JSON list of C-alpha atoms in Angstrom, two decimals:
[
{"chain": "A", "resi": 566, "resn": "MET", "atom": "CA", "xyz": [-5.97, -39.08, 10.46]},
{"chain": "A", "resi": 567, "resn": "PRO", "atom": "CA", "xyz": [-4.79, -37.24, 7.04]},
{"chain": "A", "resi": 568, "resn": "ALA", "atom": "CA", "xyz": [-1.50, -36.08, 7.02]},
{"chain": "A", "resi": 569, "resn": "ASP", "atom": "CA", "xyz": [-0.23, -32.76, 8.10]},
{"chain": "A", "resi": 570, "resn": "PRO", "atom": "CA", "xyz": [0.48, -30.71, 4.50]},
{"chain": "A", "resi": 571, "resn": "LEU", "atom": "CA", "xyz": [2.92, -28.61, 6.26]},
{"chain": "A", "resi": 572, "resn": "HIS", "atom": "CA", "xyz": [5.00, -31.29, 7.65]},
{"chain": "A", "resi": 573, "resn": "SER", "atom": "CA", "xyz": [4.34, -34.32, 5.11]},
{"chain": "A", "resi": 574, "resn": "ALA", "atom": "CA", "xyz": [7.50, -35.70, 3.16]},
{"chain": "A", "resi": 575, "resn": "GLY", "atom": "CA", "xyz": [6.98, -35.15, -0.51]},
{"chain": "A", "resi": 576, "resn": "LYS", "atom": "CA", "xyz": [8.41, -32.93, -3.35]},
{"chain": "A", "resi": 577, "resn": "PRO", "atom": "CA", "xyz": [9.83, -29.47, -2.05]},
{"chain": "A", "resi": 578, "resn": "GLN", "atom": "CA", "xyz": [7.98, -26.22, -3.32]},
{"chain": "A", "resi": 579, "resn": "ARG", "atom": "CA", "xyz": [10.06, -24.21, -5.52]},
{"chain": "A", "resi": 580, "resn": "SER", "atom": "CA", "xyz": [10.60, -20.36, -4.57]},
{"chain": "A", "resi": 581, "resn": "THR", "atom": "CA", "xyz": [11.44, -17.30, -6.26]},
{"chain": "A", "resi": 582, "resn": "THR", "atom": "CA", "xyz": [11.25, -13.56, -5.17]},
{"chain": "A", "resi": 583, "resn": "SER", "atom": "CA", "xyz": [11.43, -10.96, -7.45]},
{"chain": "A", "resi": 584, "resn": "GLN", "atom": "CA", "xyz": [10.74, -6.99, -7.79]},
{"chain": "A", "resi": 585, "resn": "PRO", "atom": "CA", "xyz": [6.77, -6.31, -8.37]},
{"chain": "A", "resi": 586, "resn": "PRO", "atom": "CA", "xyz": [5.73, -4.49, -11.75]},
{"chain": "A", "resi": 587, "resn": "SER", "atom": "CA", "xyz": [5.62, -0.82, -11.31]},
{"chain": "A", "resi": 588, "resn": "GLY", "atom": "CA", "xyz": [2.71, 0.31, -9.52]},
{"chain": "A", "resi": 589, "resn": "SER", "atom": "CA", "xyz": [2.16, -2.47, -7.30]},
{"chain": "A", "resi": 590, "resn": "GLY", "atom": "CA", "xyz": [1.61, -1.88, -3.58]},
{"chain": "A", "resi": 591, "resn": "ALA", "atom": "CA", "xyz": [4.18, -4.46, -2.58]},
{"chain": "A", "resi": 592, "resn": "SER", "atom": "CA", "xyz": [8.26, -4.10, -2.49]},
{"chain": "A", "resi": 593, "resn": "ALA", "atom": "CA", "xyz": [8.81, -8.00, -3.33]},
{"chain": "A", "resi": 594, "resn": "ILE", "atom": "CA", "xyz": [6.95, -10.98, -4.89]},
{"chain": "A", "resi": 595, "resn": "GLU", "atom": "CA", "xyz": [7.69, -14.28, -3.76]},
{"chain": "A", "resi": 596, "resn": "VAL", "atom": "CA", "xyz": [6.19, -17.11, -6.04]},
{"chain": "A", "resi": 597, "resn": "ARG", "atom": "CA", "xyz": [5.76, -20.36, -4.77]},
{"chain": "A", "resi": 598, "resn": "ARG", "atom": "CA", "xyz": [5.35, -23.28, -7.19]},
{"chain": "A", "resi": 599, "resn": "SER", "atom": "CA", "xyz": [3.77, -26.65, -5.34]},
{"chain": "A", "resi": 600, "resn": "ALA", "atom": "CA", "xyz": [3.46, -29.66, -6.93]},
{"chain": "A", "resi": 601, "resn": "ARG", "atom": "CA", "xyz": [0.32, -30.93, -4.90]},
{"chain": "A", "resi": 602, "resn": "ARG", "atom": "CA", "xyz": [-1.52, -27.42, -6.22]},
{"chain": "A", "resi": 603, "resn": "ARG", "atom": "CA", "xyz": [-3.09, -28.47, -9.31]},
{"chain": "A", "resi": 604, "resn": "ARG", "atom": "CA", "xyz": [-5.54, -25.36, -10.65]},
{"chain": "A", "resi": 605, "resn": "THR", "atom": "CA", "xyz": [-5.60, -23.02, -8.25]},
{"chain": "A", "resi": 606, "resn": "VAL", "atom": "CA", "xyz": [-3.46, -19.90, -7.56]},
{"chain": "A", "resi": 607, "resn": "SER", "atom": "CA", "xyz": [-3.82, -17.53, -4.61]},
{"chain": "A", "resi": 608, "resn": "ALA", "atom": "CA", "xyz": [-2.03, -14.48, -2.93]},
{"chain": "A", "resi": 609, "resn": "TYR", "atom": "CA", "xyz": [-1.61, -12.99, 0.48]},
{"chain": "A", "resi": 610, "resn": "ARG", "atom": "CA", "xyz": [0.09, -9.94, 1.92]},
{"chain": "A", "resi": 611, "resn": "GLU", "atom": "CA", "xyz": [3.65, -11.12, 4.27]},
{"chain": "A", "resi": 612, "resn": "GLY", "atom": "CA", "xyz": [4.34, -8.02, 5.61]},
{"chain": "A", "resi": 613, "resn": "ASP", "atom": "CA", "xyz": [6.11, -5.69, 2.67]},
{"chain": "A", "resi": 614, "resn": "ARG", "atom": "CA", "xyz": [6.00, -8.86, 0.76]},
{"chain": "A", "resi": 615, "resn": "THR", "atom": "CA", "xyz": [3.27, -10.76, -1.65]},
{"chain": "A", "resi": 616, "resn": "VAL", "atom": "CA", "xyz": [3.24, -14.35, -2.01]},
{"chain": "A", "resi": 617, "resn": "VAL", "atom": "CA", "xyz": [1.59, -15.95, -4.89]},
{"chain": "A", "resi": 618, "resn": "LEU", "atom": "CA", "xyz": [0.95, -19.76, -4.90]},
{"chain": "A", "resi": 619, "resn": "ILE", "atom": "CA", "xyz": [0.96, -21.29, -8.31]},
{"chain": "A", "resi": 620, "resn": "PRO", "atom": "CA", "xyz": [0.74, -24.85, -9.71]},
{"chain": "A", "resi": 621, "resn": "ALA", "atom": "CA", "xyz": [4.29, -26.03, -10.29]},
{"chain": "A", "resi": 622, "resn": "ARG", "atom": "CA", "xyz": [3.33, -26.97, -14.22]},
{"chain": "A", "resi": 623, "resn": "MET", "atom": "CA", "xyz": [2.59, -23.39, -15.04]},
{"chain": "A", "resi": 624, "resn": "SER", "atom": "CA", "xyz": [4.99, -21.95, -17.68]},
{"chain": "A", "resi": 625, "resn": "GLU", "atom": "CA", "xyz": [6.78, -18.73, -16.74]},
{"chain": "A", "resi": 626, "resn": "ALA", "atom": "CA", "xyz": [4.31, -16.96, -18.99]},
{"chain": "A", "resi": 627, "resn": "GLU", "atom": "CA", "xyz": [1.65, -17.97, -17.07]},
{"chain": "A", "resi": 628, "resn": "GLU", "atom": "CA", "xyz": [3.49, -17.26, -14.04]},
{"chain": "A", "resi": 629, "resn": "LYS", "atom": "CA", "xyz": [4.01, -13.64, -15.06]},
{"chain": "A", "resi": 630, "resn": "ARG", "atom": "CA", "xyz": [0.06, -13.15, -15.85]},
{"chain": "A", "resi": 631, "resn": "TRP", "atom": "CA", "xyz": [-1.07, -15.06, -13.00]},
{"chain": "A", "resi": 632, "resn": "VAL", "atom": "CA", "xyz": [1.16, -12.58, -10.50]},
{"chain": "A", "resi": 633, "resn": "THR", "atom": "CA", "xyz": [-0.30, -9.52, -12.42]},
{"chain": "A", "resi": 634, "resn": "VAL", "atom": "CA", "xyz": [-3.69, -10.66, -12.07]},
{"chain": "A", "resi": 635, "resn": "MET", "atom": "CA", "xyz": [-3.40, -11.64, -8.29]},
{"chain": "A", "resi": 636, "resn": "LEU", "atom": "CA", "xyz": [-1.46, -8.32, -7.55]},
{"chain": "A", "resi": 637, "resn": "ASP", "atom": "CA", "xyz": [-4.77, -6.33, -9.18]},
{"chain": "A", "resi": 638, "resn": "LYS", "atom": "CA", "xyz": [-6.96, -8.44, -7.06]},
{"chain": "A", "resi": 639, "resn": "LEU", "atom": "CA", "xyz": [-4.99, -7.86, -3.66]},
{"chain": "A", "resi": 640, "resn": "ALA", "atom": "CA", "xyz": [-5.10, -4.01, -4.48]},
{"chain": "A", "resi": 641, "resn": "ALA", "atom": "CA", "xyz": [-8.81, -4.09, -5.43]},
{"chain": "A", "resi": 642, "resn": "GLN", "atom": "CA", "xyz": [-9.42, -6.17, -1.88]},
{"chain": "A", "resi": 643, "resn": "GLU", "atom": "CA", "xyz": [-7.25, -3.53, -0.25]},
{"chain": "A", "resi": 644, "resn": "SER", "atom": "CA", "xyz": [-8.71, -0.46, -1.51]},
{"chain": "A", "resi": 645, "resn": "LYS", "atom": "CA", "xyz": [-12.17, -1.40, -0.25]},
{"chain": "A", "resi": 646, "resn": "ARG", "atom": "CA", "xyz": [-11.16, -1.65, 3.17]},
{"chain": "A", "resi": 647, "resn": "VAL", "atom": "CA", "xyz": [-11.70, 1.75, 5.09]},
{"chain": "A", "resi": 648, "resn": "LEU", "atom": "CA", "xyz": [-9.48, 2.44, 8.21]},
{"chain": "A", "resi": 649, "resn": "GLY", "atom": "CA", "xyz": [-11.16, 4.20, 10.91]},
{"chain": "A", "resi": 650, "resn": "ASP", "atom": "CA", "xyz": [-9.97, 6.98, 13.10]},
{"chain": "A", "resi": 651, "resn": "THR", "atom": "CA", "xyz": [-9.01, 4.57, 15.86]},
{"chain": "A", "resi": 652, "resn": "GLU", "atom": "CA", "xyz": [-7.22, 2.18, 13.35]},
{"chain": "A", "resi": 653, "resn": "LEU", "atom": "CA", "xyz": [-5.37, 5.46, 11.40]},
{"chain": "A", "resi": 654, "resn": "ALA", "atom": "CA", "xyz": [-3.81, 6.56, 14.34]},
{"chain": "A", "resi": 655, "resn": "GLU", "atom": "CA", "xyz": [-2.67, 2.74, 15.44]},
{"chain": "A", "resi": 656, "resn": "ARG", "atom": "CA", "xyz": [-1.26, 2.77, 11.94]},
{"chain": "A", "resi": 657, "resn": "ALA", "atom": "CA", "xyz": [0.39, 6.09, 12.42]},
{"chain": "A", "resi": 658, "resn": "GLU", "atom": "CA", "xyz": [2.09, 4.96, 15.51]},
{"chain": "A", "resi": 659, "resn": "ARG", "atom": "CA", "xyz": [3.76, 1.87, 13.49]},
{"chain": "A", "resi": 660, "resn": "LEU", "atom": "CA", "xyz": [4.84, 3.99, 10.91]},
{"chain": "A", "resi": 661, "resn": "SER", "atom": "CA", "xyz": [6.56, 6.38, 12.88]},
{"chain": "A", "resi": 662, "resn": "ALA", "atom": "CA", "xyz": [8.04, 3.85, 14.92]},
{"chain": "A", "resi": 663, "resn": "GLN", "atom": "CA", "xyz": [9.12, 1.94, 11.69]},
{"chain": "A", "resi": 664, "resn": "TYR", "atom": "CA", "xyz": [10.66, 5.05, 10.01]},
{"chain": "A", "resi": 665, "resn": "PHE", "atom": "CA", "xyz": [11.25, 7.51, 12.29]},
{"chain": "A", "resi": 666, "resn": "ASP", "atom": "CA", "xyz": [12.36, 5.80, 15.26]},
{"chain": "A", "resi": 667, "resn": "GLY", "atom": "CA", "xyz": [8.71, 6.46, 17.12]},
{"chain": "A", "resi": 668, "resn": "ARG", "atom": "CA", "xyz": [10.07, 10.17, 17.14]},
{"chain": "A", "resi": 669, "resn": "ALA", "atom": "CA", "xyz": [6.89, 11.60, 15.74]},
{"chain": "A", "resi": 670, "resn": "ARG", "atom": "CA", "xyz": [4.01, 11.16, 18.10]},
{"chain": "A", "resi": 671, "resn": "PRO", "atom": "CA", "xyz": [0.86, 13.13, 17.16]},
{"chain": "A", "resi": 672, "resn": "SER", "atom": "CA", "xyz": [-1.72, 13.44, 19.74]},
{"chain": "A", "resi": 673, "resn": "SER", "atom": "CA", "xyz": [-4.53, 13.11, 17.59]},
{"chain": "A", "resi": 674, "resn": "VAL", "atom": "CA", "xyz": [-4.89, 11.43, 13.93]},
{"chain": "A", "resi": 675, "resn": "ARG", "atom": "CA", "xyz": [-8.07, 11.44, 11.85]},
{"chain": "A", "resi": 676, "resn": "TRP", "atom": "CA", "xyz": [-10.25, 11.48, 8.56]},
{"chain": "A", "resi": 677, "resn": "VAL", "atom": "CA", "xyz": [-12.04, 14.97, 8.21]},
{"chain": "A", "resi": 678, "resn": "THR", "atom": "CA", "xyz": [-14.53, 15.81, 5.20]},
{"chain": "A", "resi": 679, "resn": "ASN", "atom": "CA", "xyz": [-13.50, 19.54, 4.60]},
{"chain": "A", "resi": 680, "resn": "GLN", "atom": "CA", "xyz": [-9.92, 19.07, 2.75]},
{"chain": "A", "resi": 681, "resn": "ASN", "atom": "CA", "xyz": [-10.68, 18.71, -0.87]},
{"chain": "A", "resi": 682, "resn": "THR", "atom": "CA", "xyz": [-7.61, 20.46, -2.04]},
{"chain": "A", "resi": 683, "resn": "ARG", "atom": "CA", "xyz": [-5.12, 18.94, 0.24]},
{"chain": "A", "resi": 684, "resn": "TRP", "atom": "CA", "xyz": [-4.44, 15.10, 1.05]},
{"chain": "A", "resi": 685, "resn": "GLY", "atom": "CA", "xyz": [-3.65, 15.61, 4.63]},
{"chain": "A", "resi": 686, "resn": "SER", "atom": "CA", "xyz": [-2.62, 18.48, 7.03]},
{"chain": "A", "resi": 687, "resn": "CYS", "atom": "CA", "xyz": [-0.49, 18.28, 10.38]},
{"chain": "A", "resi": 688, "resn": "THR", "atom": "CA", "xyz": [-0.61, 21.14, 13.27]},
{"chain": "A", "resi": 689, "resn": "PRO", "atom": "CA", "xyz": [2.86, 20.73, 14.99]},
{"chain": "A", "resi": 690, "resn": "SER", "atom": "CA", "xyz": [1.97, 22.93, 17.69]},
{"chain": "A", "resi": 691, "resn": "GLU", "atom": "CA", "xyz": [-1.06, 21.03, 18.52]},
{"chain": "A", "resi": 692, "resn": "GLY", "atom": "CA", "xyz": [0.39, 17.56, 17.19]},
{"chain": "A", "resi": 693, "resn": "SER", "atom": "CA", "xyz": [-2.69, 16.93, 15.27]},
{"chain": "A", "resi": 694, "resn": "ILE", "atom": "CA", "xyz": [-2.72, 15.24, 12.02]},
{"chain": "A", "resi": 695, "resn": "ARG", "atom": "CA", "xyz": [-5.99, 15.28, 9.61]},
{"chain": "A", "resi": 696, "resn": "LEU", "atom": "CA", "xyz": [-6.24, 13.40, 6.54]},
{"chain": "A", "resi": 697, "resn": "SER", "atom": "CA", "xyz": [-8.71, 13.69, 3.42]},
{"chain": "A", "resi": 698, "resn": "HIS", "atom": "CA", "xyz": [-11.86, 11.25, 3.28]},
{"chain": "A", "resi": 699, "resn": "ARG", "atom": "CA", "xyz": [-10.60, 11.30, -0.32]},
{"chain": "A", "resi": 700, "resn": "LEU", "atom": "CA", "xyz": [-8.15, 9.07, 0.71]},
{"chain": "A", "resi": 701, "resn": "GLN", "atom": "CA", "xyz": [-10.51, 6.22, 1.54]},
{"chain": "A", "resi": 702, "resn": "GLY", "atom": "CA", "xyz": [-10.18, 3.29, -0.91]},
{"chain": "A", "resi": 703, "resn": "MET", "atom": "CA", "xyz": [-7.10, 4.51, -2.54]},
{"chain": "A", "resi": 704, "resn": "PRO", "atom": "CA", "xyz": [-4.20, 1.61, -1.88]},
{"chain": "A", "resi": 705, "resn": "GLU", "atom": "CA", "xyz": [-2.42, 1.64, 1.45]},
{"chain": "A", "resi": 706, "resn": "TYR", "atom": "CA", "xyz": [0.75, 2.29, 0.11]},
{"chain": "A", "resi": 707, "resn": "VAL", "atom": "CA", "xyz": [-0.48, 5.83, -0.73]},
{"chain": "A", "resi": 708, "resn": "VAL", "atom": "CA", "xyz": [-2.41, 6.11, 2.74]},
{"chain": "A", "resi": 709, "resn": "ASP", "atom": "CA", "xyz": [0.62, 5.42, 4.73]},
{"chain": "A", "resi": 710, "resn": "TYR", "atom": "CA", "xyz": [2.91, 7.86, 2.44]},
{"chain": "A", "resi": 711, "resn": "VAL", "atom": "CA", "xyz": [0.48, 10.62, 3.51]},
{"chain": "A", "resi": 712, "resn": "LEU", "atom": "CA", "xyz": [0.53, 9.66, 6.72]},
{"chain": "A", "resi": 713, "resn": "LEU", "atom": "CA", "xyz": [4.44, 9.33, 6.73]},
{"chain": "A", "resi": 714, "resn": "HIS", "atom": "CA", "xyz": [4.48, 12.85, 5.26]},
{"chain": "A", "resi": 715, "resn": "GLU", "atom": "CA", "xyz": [2.35, 14.55, 8.10]},
{"chain": "A", "resi": 716, "resn": "LEU", "atom": "CA", "xyz": [4.23, 12.90, 10.38]},
{"chain": "A", "resi": 717, "resn": "ALA", "atom": "CA", "xyz": [7.22, 14.16, 9.42]},
{"chain": "A", "resi": 718, "resn": "HIS", "atom": "CA", "xyz": [6.09, 17.37, 9.44]},
{"chain": "A", "resi": 719, "resn": "LEU", "atom": "CA", "xyz": [5.74, 16.86, 13.11]},
{"chain": "A", "resi": 720, "resn": "LEU", "atom": "CA", "xyz": [9.57, 16.57, 13.29]},
{"chain": "A", "resi": 721, "resn": "VAL", "atom": "CA", "xyz": [10.41, 18.99, 10.45]},
{"chain": "A", "resi": 722, "resn": "PRO", "atom": "CA", "xyz": [7.79, 21.62, 9.88]},
{"chain": "A", "resi": 723, "resn": "GLY", "atom": "CA", "xyz": [8.82, 22.99, 6.49]},
{"chain": "A", "resi": 724, "resn": "HIS", "atom": "CA", "xyz": [9.49, 21.02, 2.81]},
{"chain": "A", "resi": 725, "resn": "GLY", "atom": "CA", "xyz": [12.95, 21.91, 3.01]},
{"chain": "A", "resi": 726, "resn": "PRO", "atom": "CA", "xyz": [15.86, 18.74, 2.19]},
{"chain": "A", "resi": 727, "resn": "ARG", "atom": "CA", "xyz": [15.45, 17.85, 5.84]},
{"chain": "A", "resi": 728, "resn": "PHE", "atom": "CA", "xyz": [12.12, 16.90, 5.41]},
{"chain": "A", "resi": 729, "resn": "TRP", "atom": "CA", "xyz": [12.55, 15.23, 2.34]},
{"chain": "A", "resi": 730, "resn": "ARG", "atom": "CA", "xyz": [15.53, 13.16, 3.64]},
{"chain": "A", "resi": 731, "resn": "LEU", "atom": "CA", "xyz": [13.11, 11.84, 6.60]},
{"chain": "A", "resi": 732, "resn": "LEU", "atom": "CA", "xyz": [10.57, 10.49, 3.39]},
{"chain": "A", "resi": 733, "resn": "GLU", "atom": "CA", "xyz": [13.64, 8.72, 1.73]},
{"chain": "A", "resi": 734, "resn": "ALA", "atom": "CA", "xyz": [13.55, 5.98, 4.22]},
{"chain": "A", "resi": 735, "resn": "TYR", "atom": "CA", "xyz": [9.97, 5.05, 2.88]},
{"chain": "A", "resi": 736, "resn": "PRO", "atom": "CA", "xyz": [10.61, 3.23, -0.19]},
{"chain": "A", "resi": 737, "resn": "ARG", "atom": "CA", "xyz": [7.04, 3.81, -1.97]},
{"chain": "A", "resi": 738, "resn": "THR", "atom": "CA", "xyz": [7.44, 7.63, -1.61]},
{"chain": "A", "resi": 739, "resn": "GLU", "atom": "CA", "xyz": [7.67, 8.19, -5.41]},
{"chain": "A", "resi": 740, "resn": "ARG", "atom": "CA", "xyz": [5.18, 5.61, -6.53]},
{"chain": "A", "resi": 741, "resn": "ALA", "atom": "CA", "xyz": [2.70, 6.88, -4.17]},
{"chain": "A", "resi": 742, "resn": "LYS", "atom": "CA", "xyz": [3.11, 10.66, -5.03]},
{"chain": "A", "resi": 743, "resn": "GLY", "atom": "CA", "xyz": [3.02, 9.18, -8.63]},
{"chain": "A", "resi": 744, "resn": "TYR", "atom": "CA", "xyz": [-0.54, 8.25, -8.18]},
{"chain": "A", "resi": 745, "resn": "LEU", "atom": "CA", "xyz": [-1.59, 11.12, -6.20]},
{"chain": "A", "resi": 746, "resn": "GLU", "atom": "CA", "xyz": [-0.33, 12.79, -8.76]},
{"chain": "A", "resi": 747, "resn": "GLY", "atom": "CA", "xyz": [-2.39, 10.70, -11.58]},
{"chain": "A", "resi": 748, "resn": "VAL", "atom": "CA", "xyz": [-5.50, 11.14, -9.41]},
{"chain": "A", "resi": 749, "resn": "VAL", "atom": "CA", "xyz": [-5.43, 15.25, -9.38]},
{"chain": "A", "resi": 750, "resn": "ALA", "atom": "CA", "xyz": [-4.56, 14.82, -13.09]},
{"chain": "A", "resi": 751, "resn": "ALA", "atom": "CA", "xyz": [-7.84, 12.79, -13.80]},
{"chain": "A", "resi": 752, "resn": "GLU", "atom": "CA", "xyz": [-10.04, 14.95, -11.93]},
{"chain": "A", "resi": 753, "resn": "ARG", "atom": "CA", "xyz": [-8.56, 17.65, -14.28]},
{"chain": "A", "resi": 754, "resn": "LEU", "atom": "CA", "xyz": [-9.11, 16.01, -17.35]},
{"chain": "A", "resi": 755, "resn": "PRO", "atom": "CA", "xyz": [-12.82, 16.99, -19.67]},
{"chain": "A", "resi": 756, "resn": "HIS", "atom": "CA", "xyz": [-15.52, 14.75, -19.19]},
{"chain": "A", "resi": 757, "resn": "PRO", "atom": "CA", "xyz": [-16.79, 13.24, -22.11]},
{"chain": "A", "resi": 758, "resn": "PRO", "atom": "CA", "xyz": [-20.20, 14.68, -23.66]},
{"chain": "A", "resi": 759, "resn": "GLY", "atom": "CA", "xyz": [-22.28, 11.58, -23.26]},
{"chain": "A", "resi": 760, "resn": "ALA", "atom": "CA", "xyz": [-20.52, 11.53, -19.40]},
{"chain": "A", "resi": 761, "resn": "ARG", "atom": "CA", "xyz": [-21.85, 14.44, -18.13]},
{"chain": "A", "resi": 762, "resn": "GLU", "atom": "CA", "xyz": [-23.85, 14.23, -14.81]},
{"chain": "A", "resi": 763, "resn": "GLU", "atom": "CA", "xyz": [-27.79, 15.38, -15.22]}
]
């Protein structure tokens, strides 16, 4: 029977943790080097951390390059995943528990196709939250930010200081706002003459 790779003796892995490059979705990156790994590089999300597995012999420059490649690859995979209404409601419940001690309790959370100028909306009197379908395919941290923004409205209706203090708990607030501002700015750019729709 082959030896269990997780429990076999041998050269230990070296692991380092660092802050991610700006624009990535994770709050920390852990690079694990392994003498057993020869050529392949892989990565996965573990909570708020991204774990990148690389061969021990890689130089620091190769490590940096591969971390960037793997972060881009994970972000592309995540952007293709579309949450349904049920998953969206479950996600809102988890985010409320994590950032607002479960105090924001929406009665419904769903995608809508009639919001083309807003990313989301909330009706506090009904407890309903609606997210624009345009968010589908965007990075998960952006969808989470919009969900938290609308959940915060269940606790504080306006956009005053109390509202923004609630959102300070989410570490990717500024990054998500920047992403959405970039999307809006890109939509306003003039299209090159060759790219016009027929």
